[in-house]
PDB file of C-alpha atoms and ligand atoms in Angstrom:
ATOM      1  CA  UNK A   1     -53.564-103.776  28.389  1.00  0.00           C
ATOM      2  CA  UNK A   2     -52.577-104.360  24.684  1.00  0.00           C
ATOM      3  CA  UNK A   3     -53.639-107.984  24.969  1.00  0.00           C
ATOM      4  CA  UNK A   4     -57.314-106.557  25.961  1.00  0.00           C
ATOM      5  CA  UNK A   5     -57.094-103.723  23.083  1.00  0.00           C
ATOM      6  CA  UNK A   6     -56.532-106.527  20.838  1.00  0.00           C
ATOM      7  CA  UNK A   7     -59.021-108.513  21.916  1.00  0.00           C
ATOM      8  CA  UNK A   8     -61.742-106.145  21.816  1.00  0.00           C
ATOM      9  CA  UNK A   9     -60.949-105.037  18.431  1.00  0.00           C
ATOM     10  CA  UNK A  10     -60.994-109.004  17.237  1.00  0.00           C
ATOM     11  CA  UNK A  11     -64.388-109.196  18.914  1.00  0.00           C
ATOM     12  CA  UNK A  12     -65.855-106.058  17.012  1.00  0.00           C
ATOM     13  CA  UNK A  13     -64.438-107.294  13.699  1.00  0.00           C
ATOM     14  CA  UNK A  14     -66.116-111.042  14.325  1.00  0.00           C
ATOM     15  CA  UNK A  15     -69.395-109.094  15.121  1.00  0.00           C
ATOM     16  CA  UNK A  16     -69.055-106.963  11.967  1.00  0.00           C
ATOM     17  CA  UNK A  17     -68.193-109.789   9.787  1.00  0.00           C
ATOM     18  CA  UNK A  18     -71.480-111.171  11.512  1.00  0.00           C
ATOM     19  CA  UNK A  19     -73.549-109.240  10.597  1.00  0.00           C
ATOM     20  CA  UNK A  20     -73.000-109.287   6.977  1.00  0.00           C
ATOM     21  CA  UNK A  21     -74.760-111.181   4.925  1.00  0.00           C
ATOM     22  CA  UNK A  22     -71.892-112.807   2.225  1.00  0.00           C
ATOM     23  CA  UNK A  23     -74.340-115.705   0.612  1.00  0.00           C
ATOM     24  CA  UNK A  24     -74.986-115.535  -3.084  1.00  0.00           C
ATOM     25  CA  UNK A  25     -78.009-114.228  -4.126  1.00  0.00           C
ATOM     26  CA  UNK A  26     -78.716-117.616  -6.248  1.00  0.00           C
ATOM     27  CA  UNK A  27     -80.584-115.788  -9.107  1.00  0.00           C
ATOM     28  CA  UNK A  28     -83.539-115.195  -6.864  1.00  0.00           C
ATOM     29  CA  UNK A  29     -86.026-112.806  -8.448  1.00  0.00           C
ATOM     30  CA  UNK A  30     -85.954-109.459  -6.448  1.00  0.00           C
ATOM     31  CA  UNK A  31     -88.641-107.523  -8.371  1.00  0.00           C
ATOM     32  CA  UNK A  32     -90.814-108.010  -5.146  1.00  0.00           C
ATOM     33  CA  UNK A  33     -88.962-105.358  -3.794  1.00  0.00           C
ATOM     34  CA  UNK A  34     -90.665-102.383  -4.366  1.00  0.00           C
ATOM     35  CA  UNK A  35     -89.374 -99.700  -2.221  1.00  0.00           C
ATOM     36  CA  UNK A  36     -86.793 -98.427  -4.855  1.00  0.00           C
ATOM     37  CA  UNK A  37     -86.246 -94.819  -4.035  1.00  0.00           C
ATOM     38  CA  UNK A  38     -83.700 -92.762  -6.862  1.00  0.00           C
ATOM     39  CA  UNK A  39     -82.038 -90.736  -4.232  1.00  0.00           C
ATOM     40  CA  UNK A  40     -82.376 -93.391  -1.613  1.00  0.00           C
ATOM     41  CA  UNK A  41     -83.210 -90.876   0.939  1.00  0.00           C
ATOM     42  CA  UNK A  42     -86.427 -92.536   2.375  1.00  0.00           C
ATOM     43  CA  UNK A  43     -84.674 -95.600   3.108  1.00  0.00           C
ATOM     44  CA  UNK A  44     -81.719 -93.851   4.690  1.00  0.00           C
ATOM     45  CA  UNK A  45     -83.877 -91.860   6.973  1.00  0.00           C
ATOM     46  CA  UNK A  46     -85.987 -94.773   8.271  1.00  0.00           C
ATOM     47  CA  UNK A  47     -82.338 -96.453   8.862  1.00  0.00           C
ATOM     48  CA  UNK A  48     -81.751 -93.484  11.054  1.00  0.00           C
ATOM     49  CA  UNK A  49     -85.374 -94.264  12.693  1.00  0.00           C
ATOM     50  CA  UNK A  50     -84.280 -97.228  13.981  1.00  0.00           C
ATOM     51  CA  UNK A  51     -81.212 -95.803  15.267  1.00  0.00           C
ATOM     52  CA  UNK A  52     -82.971 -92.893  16.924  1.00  0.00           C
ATOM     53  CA  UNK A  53     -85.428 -95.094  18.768  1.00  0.00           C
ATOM     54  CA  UNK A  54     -82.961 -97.651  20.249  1.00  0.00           C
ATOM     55  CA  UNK A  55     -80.844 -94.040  21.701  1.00  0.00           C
ATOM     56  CA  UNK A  56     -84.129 -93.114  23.398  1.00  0.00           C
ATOM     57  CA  UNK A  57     -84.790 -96.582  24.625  1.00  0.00           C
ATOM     58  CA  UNK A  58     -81.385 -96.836  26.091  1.00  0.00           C
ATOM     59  CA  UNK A  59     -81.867 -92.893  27.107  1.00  0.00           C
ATOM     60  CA  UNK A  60     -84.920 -94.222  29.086  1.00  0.00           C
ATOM     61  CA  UNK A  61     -83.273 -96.600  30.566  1.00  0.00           C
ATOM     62  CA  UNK A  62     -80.585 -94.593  32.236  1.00  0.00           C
ATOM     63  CA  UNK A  63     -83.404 -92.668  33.346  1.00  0.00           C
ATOM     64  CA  UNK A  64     -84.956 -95.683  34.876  1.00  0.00           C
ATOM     65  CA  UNK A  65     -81.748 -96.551  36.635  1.00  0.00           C
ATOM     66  CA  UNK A  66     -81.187 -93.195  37.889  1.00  0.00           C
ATOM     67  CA  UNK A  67     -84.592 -93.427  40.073  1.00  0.00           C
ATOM     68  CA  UNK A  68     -84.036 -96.773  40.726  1.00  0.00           C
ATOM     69  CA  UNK A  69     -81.226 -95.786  43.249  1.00  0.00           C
ATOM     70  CA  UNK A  70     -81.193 -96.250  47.128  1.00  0.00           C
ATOM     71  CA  UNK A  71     -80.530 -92.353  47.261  1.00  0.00           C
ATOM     72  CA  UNK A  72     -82.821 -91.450  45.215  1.00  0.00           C
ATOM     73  CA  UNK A  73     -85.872 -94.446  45.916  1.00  0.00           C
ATOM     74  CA  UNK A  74     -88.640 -92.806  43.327  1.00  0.00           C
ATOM     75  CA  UNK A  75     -90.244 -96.334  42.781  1.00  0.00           C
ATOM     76  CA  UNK A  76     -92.974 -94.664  40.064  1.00  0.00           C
ATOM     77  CA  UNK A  77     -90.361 -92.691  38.139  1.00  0.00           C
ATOM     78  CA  UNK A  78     -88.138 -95.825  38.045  1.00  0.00           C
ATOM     79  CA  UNK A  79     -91.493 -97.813  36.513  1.00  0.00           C
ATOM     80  CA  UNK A  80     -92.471 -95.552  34.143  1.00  0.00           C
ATOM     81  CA  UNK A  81     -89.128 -94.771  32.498  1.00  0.00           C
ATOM     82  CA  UNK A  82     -88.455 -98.796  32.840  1.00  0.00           C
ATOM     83  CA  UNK A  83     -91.796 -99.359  30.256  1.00  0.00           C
ATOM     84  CA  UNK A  84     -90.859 -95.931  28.044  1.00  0.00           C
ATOM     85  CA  UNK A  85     -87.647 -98.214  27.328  1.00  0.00           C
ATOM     86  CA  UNK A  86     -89.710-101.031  26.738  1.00  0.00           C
ATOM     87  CA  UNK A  87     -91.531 -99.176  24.270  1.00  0.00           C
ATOM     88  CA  UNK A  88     -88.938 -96.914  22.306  1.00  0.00           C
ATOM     89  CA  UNK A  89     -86.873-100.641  22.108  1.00  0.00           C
ATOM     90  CA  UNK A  90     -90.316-102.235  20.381  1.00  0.00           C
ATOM     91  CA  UNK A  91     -90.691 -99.179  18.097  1.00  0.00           C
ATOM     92  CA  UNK A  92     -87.353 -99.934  16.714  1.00  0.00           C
ATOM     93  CA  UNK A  93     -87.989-103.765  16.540  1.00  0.00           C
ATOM     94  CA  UNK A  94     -91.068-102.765  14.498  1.00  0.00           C
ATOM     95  CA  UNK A  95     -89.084-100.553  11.874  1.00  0.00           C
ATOM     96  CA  UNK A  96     -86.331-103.327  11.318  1.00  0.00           C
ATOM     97  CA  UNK A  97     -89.257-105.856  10.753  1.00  0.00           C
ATOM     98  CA  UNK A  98     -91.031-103.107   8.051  1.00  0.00           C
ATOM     99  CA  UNK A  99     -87.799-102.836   6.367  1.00  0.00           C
ATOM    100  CA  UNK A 100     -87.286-106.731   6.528  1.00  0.00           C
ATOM    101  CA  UNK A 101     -90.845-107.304   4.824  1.00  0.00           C
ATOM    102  CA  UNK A 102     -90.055-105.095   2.415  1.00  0.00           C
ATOM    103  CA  UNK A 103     -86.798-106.577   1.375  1.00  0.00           C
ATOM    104  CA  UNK A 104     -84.333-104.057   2.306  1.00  0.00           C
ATOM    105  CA  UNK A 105     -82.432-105.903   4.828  1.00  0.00           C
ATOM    106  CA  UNK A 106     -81.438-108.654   2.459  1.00  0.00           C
ATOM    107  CA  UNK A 107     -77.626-107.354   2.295  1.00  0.00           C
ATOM    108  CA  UNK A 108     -75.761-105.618   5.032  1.00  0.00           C
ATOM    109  CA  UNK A 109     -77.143-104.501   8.365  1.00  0.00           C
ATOM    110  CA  UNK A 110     -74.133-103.742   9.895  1.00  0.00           C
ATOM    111  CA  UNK A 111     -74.584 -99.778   9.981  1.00  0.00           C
ATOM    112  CA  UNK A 112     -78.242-100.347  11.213  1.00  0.00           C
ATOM    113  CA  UNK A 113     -77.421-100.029  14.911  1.00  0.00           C
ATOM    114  CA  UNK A 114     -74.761 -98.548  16.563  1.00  0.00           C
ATOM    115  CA  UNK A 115     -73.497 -97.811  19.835  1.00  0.00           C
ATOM    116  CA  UNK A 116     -73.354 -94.736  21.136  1.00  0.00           C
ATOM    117  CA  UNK A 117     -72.500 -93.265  24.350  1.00  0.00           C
ATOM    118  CA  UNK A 118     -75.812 -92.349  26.777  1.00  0.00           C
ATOM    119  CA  UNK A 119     -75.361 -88.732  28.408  1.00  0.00           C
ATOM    120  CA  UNK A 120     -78.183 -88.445  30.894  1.00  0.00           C
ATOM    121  CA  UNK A 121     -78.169 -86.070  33.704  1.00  0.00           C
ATOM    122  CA  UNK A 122     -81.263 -85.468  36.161  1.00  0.00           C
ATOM    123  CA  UNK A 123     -81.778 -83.028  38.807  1.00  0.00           C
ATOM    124  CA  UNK A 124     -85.431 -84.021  39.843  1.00  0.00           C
ATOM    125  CA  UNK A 125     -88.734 -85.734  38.689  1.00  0.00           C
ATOM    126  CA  UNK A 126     -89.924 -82.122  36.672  1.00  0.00           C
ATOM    127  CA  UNK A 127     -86.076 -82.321  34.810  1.00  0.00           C
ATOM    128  CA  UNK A 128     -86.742 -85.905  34.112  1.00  0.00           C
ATOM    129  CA  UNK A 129     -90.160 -85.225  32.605  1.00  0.00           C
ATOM    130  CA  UNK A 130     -89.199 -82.169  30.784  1.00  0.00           C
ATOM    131  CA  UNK A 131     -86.191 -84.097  29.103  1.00  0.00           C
ATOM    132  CA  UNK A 132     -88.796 -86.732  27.911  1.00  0.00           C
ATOM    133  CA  UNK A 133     -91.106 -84.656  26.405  1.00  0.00           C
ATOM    134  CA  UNK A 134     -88.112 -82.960  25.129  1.00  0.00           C
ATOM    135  CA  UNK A 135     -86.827 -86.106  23.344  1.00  0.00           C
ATOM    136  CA  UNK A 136     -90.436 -86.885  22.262  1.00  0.00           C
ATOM    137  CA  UNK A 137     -91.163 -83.903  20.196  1.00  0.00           C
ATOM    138  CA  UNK A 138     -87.335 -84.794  18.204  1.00  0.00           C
ATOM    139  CA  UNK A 139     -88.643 -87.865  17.695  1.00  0.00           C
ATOM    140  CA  UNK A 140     -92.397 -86.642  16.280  1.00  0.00           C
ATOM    141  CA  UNK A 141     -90.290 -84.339  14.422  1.00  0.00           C
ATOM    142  CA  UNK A 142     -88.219 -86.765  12.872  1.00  0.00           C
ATOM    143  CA  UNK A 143     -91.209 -89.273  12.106  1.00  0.00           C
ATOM    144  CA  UNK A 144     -92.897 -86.084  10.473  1.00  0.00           C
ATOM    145  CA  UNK A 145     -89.599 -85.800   8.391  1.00  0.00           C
ATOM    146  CA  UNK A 146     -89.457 -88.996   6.989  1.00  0.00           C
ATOM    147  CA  UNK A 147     -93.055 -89.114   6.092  1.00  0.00           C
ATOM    148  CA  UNK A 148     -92.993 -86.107   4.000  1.00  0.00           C
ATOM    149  CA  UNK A 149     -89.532 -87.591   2.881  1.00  0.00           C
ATOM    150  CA  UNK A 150     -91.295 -91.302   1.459  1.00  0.00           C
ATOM    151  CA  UNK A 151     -94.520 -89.577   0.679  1.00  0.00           C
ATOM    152  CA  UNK A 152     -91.595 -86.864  -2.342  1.00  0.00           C
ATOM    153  CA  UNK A 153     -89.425 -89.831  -3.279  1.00  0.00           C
ATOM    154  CA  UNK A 154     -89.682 -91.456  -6.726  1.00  0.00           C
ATOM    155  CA  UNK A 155     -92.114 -93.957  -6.712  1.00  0.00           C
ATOM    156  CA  UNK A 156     -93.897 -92.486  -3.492  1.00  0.00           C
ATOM    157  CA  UNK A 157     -93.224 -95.014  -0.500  1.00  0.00           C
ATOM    158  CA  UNK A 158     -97.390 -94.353   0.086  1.00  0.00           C
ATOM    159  CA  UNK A 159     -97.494 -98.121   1.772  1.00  0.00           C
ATOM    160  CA  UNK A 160     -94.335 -96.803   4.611  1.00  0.00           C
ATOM    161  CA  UNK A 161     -96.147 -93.102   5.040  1.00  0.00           C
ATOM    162  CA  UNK A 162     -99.779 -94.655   6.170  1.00  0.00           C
ATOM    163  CA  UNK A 163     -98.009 -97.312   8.236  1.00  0.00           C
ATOM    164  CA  UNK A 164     -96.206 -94.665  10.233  1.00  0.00           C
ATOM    165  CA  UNK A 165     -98.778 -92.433  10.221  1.00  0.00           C
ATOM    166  CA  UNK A 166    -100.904 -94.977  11.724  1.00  0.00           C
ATOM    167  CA  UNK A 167     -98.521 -96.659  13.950  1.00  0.00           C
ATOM    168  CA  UNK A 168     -96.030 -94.131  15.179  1.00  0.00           C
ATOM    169  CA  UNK A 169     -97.670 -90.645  14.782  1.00  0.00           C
ATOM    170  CA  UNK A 170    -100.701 -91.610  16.950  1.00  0.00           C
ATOM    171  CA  UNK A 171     -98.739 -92.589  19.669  1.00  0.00           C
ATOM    172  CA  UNK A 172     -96.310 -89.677  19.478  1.00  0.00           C
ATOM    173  CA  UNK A 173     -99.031 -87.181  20.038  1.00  0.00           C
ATOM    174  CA  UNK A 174    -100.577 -88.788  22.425  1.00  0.00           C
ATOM    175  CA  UNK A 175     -97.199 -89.641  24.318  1.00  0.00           C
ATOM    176  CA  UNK A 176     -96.255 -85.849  23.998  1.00  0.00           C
ATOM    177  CA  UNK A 177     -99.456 -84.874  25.580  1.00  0.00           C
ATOM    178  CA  UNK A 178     -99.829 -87.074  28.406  1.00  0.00           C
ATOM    179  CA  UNK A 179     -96.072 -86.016  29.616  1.00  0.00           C
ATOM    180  CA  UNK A 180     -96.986 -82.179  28.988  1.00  0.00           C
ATOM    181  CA  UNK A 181     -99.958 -82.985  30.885  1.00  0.00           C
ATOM    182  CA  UNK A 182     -98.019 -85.193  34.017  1.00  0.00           C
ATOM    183  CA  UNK A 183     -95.116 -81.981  33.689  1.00  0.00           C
ATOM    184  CA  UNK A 184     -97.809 -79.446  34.249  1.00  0.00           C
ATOM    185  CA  UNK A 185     -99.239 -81.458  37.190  1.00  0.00           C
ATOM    186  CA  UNK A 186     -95.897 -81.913  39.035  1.00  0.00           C
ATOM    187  CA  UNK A 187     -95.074 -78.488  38.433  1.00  0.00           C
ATOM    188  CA  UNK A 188     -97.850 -76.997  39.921  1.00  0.00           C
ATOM    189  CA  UNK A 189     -97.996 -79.211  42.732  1.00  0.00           C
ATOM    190  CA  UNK A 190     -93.905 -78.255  43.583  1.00  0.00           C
ATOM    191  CA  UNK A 191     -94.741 -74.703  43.976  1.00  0.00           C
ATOM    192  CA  UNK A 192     -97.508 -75.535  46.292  1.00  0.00           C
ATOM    193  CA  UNK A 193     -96.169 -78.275  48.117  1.00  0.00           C
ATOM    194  CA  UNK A 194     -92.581 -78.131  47.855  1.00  0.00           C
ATOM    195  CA  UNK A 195     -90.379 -80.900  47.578  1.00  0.00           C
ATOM    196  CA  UNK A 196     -93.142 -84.046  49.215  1.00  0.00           C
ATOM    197  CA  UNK A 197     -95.106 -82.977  45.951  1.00  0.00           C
ATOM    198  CA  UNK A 198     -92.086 -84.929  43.849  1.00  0.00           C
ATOM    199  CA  UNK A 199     -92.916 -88.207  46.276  1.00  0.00           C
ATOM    200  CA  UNK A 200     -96.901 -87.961  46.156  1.00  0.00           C
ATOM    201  CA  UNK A 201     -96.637 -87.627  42.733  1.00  0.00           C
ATOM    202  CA  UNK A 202     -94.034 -90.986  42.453  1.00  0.00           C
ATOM    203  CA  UNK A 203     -96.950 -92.499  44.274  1.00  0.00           C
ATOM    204  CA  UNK A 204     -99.527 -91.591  41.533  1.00  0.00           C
ATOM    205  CA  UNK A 205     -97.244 -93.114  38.645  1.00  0.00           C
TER     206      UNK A 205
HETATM  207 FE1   FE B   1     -90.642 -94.208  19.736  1.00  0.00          FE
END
């Protein structure tokens, strides 16, 4: 058991020591780099961006395993949460790649991701949906956040505010709407139809 212990811990520290950066910087000019914030809060919080949408990727994903089971056989749920993953794991590849063209991930990136532990518990398809749209509406939130947060900071990250207005806050809102609008539908179609609503609808999806 210690033997394993050990060896875990020597794995973490050669995937730390990984993913540091230690070459010298070689007297290359950096004044490219113009997202230098003074209280380095818009940079932190997009770091937290990243983290936030690999959680809901993996969050997804849980969900798409849990409907993937024998017992529970809901085919549509299990595709749609499988491509939510998809898309929350490509949200956060697009954030790392912003930061990268900007020439903030020259140095250490070993605090960009972590691992955390997925809690995800689901009762039914109308749980499922409401914990999505749930999550979705933190995540708008924190997008709004860190817009207003780059739009204050000294110089104004103006570039990194359009860019996620234009490429994350669209597709927030019209995310957020399309699971109020299935969550509605289900809904309404359990108190009509009872539980074969939850495997019509799995059909529709
Ligand atoms: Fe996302």
């Amino acid at each position: 058991m210690m033997k394993l212990f050990a060896a875990v811990l020597l794995m973490a520290a050669v995937v730390n020591s990984q993913m540091t950066c230690r070459l010298k910087q070689h007297g290359i000019p950096n004044e490219w780099v113009g997202l230098r914030d003074t209280t380095g809060k818009c940079l932190q919080e997009m770091r937290n961006q990243v983290q936030m949408e690999i959680n809901a990727s993996n969050i997804y994903l849980a969900m798409a395993a849990h409907f993937s089971r024998d017992l529970i056989n809901r085919p549509g749920f299990a595709e749609h949460f499988f491509k939510s993953a998809r898309e929350e794991r490509e949200h956060g590849r697009k954030l790392i790649e912003y930061l990268s063209m900007r020439g903030q991930l020259t140095k250490d990136v070993t605090e960009l991701i972590q691992l955390i532990d997925v809690d995800v518990k689901i009762d039914s398809g109308v749980d499922a949906l409401r914990q999505a749209l749930e999550l979705e509406t933190k995540v708008t939130q924190s997008i709004r956040s860190l817009i207003k947060t780059c739009e204050k900071s000294s110089p104004s990250w103006y570039h990194l505010s359009d860019w996620l207005i234009t490429e994350y806050l669209e597709e927030q809102l019209t995310g957020e709407r399309d699971l109020a609008g299935k969550l509605s539908t289900l809904t309404k179609m359990m108190d009509s139809q009872g539980a074969i609503a939850e495997f019509l609808f799995d059909k529709q999806l």
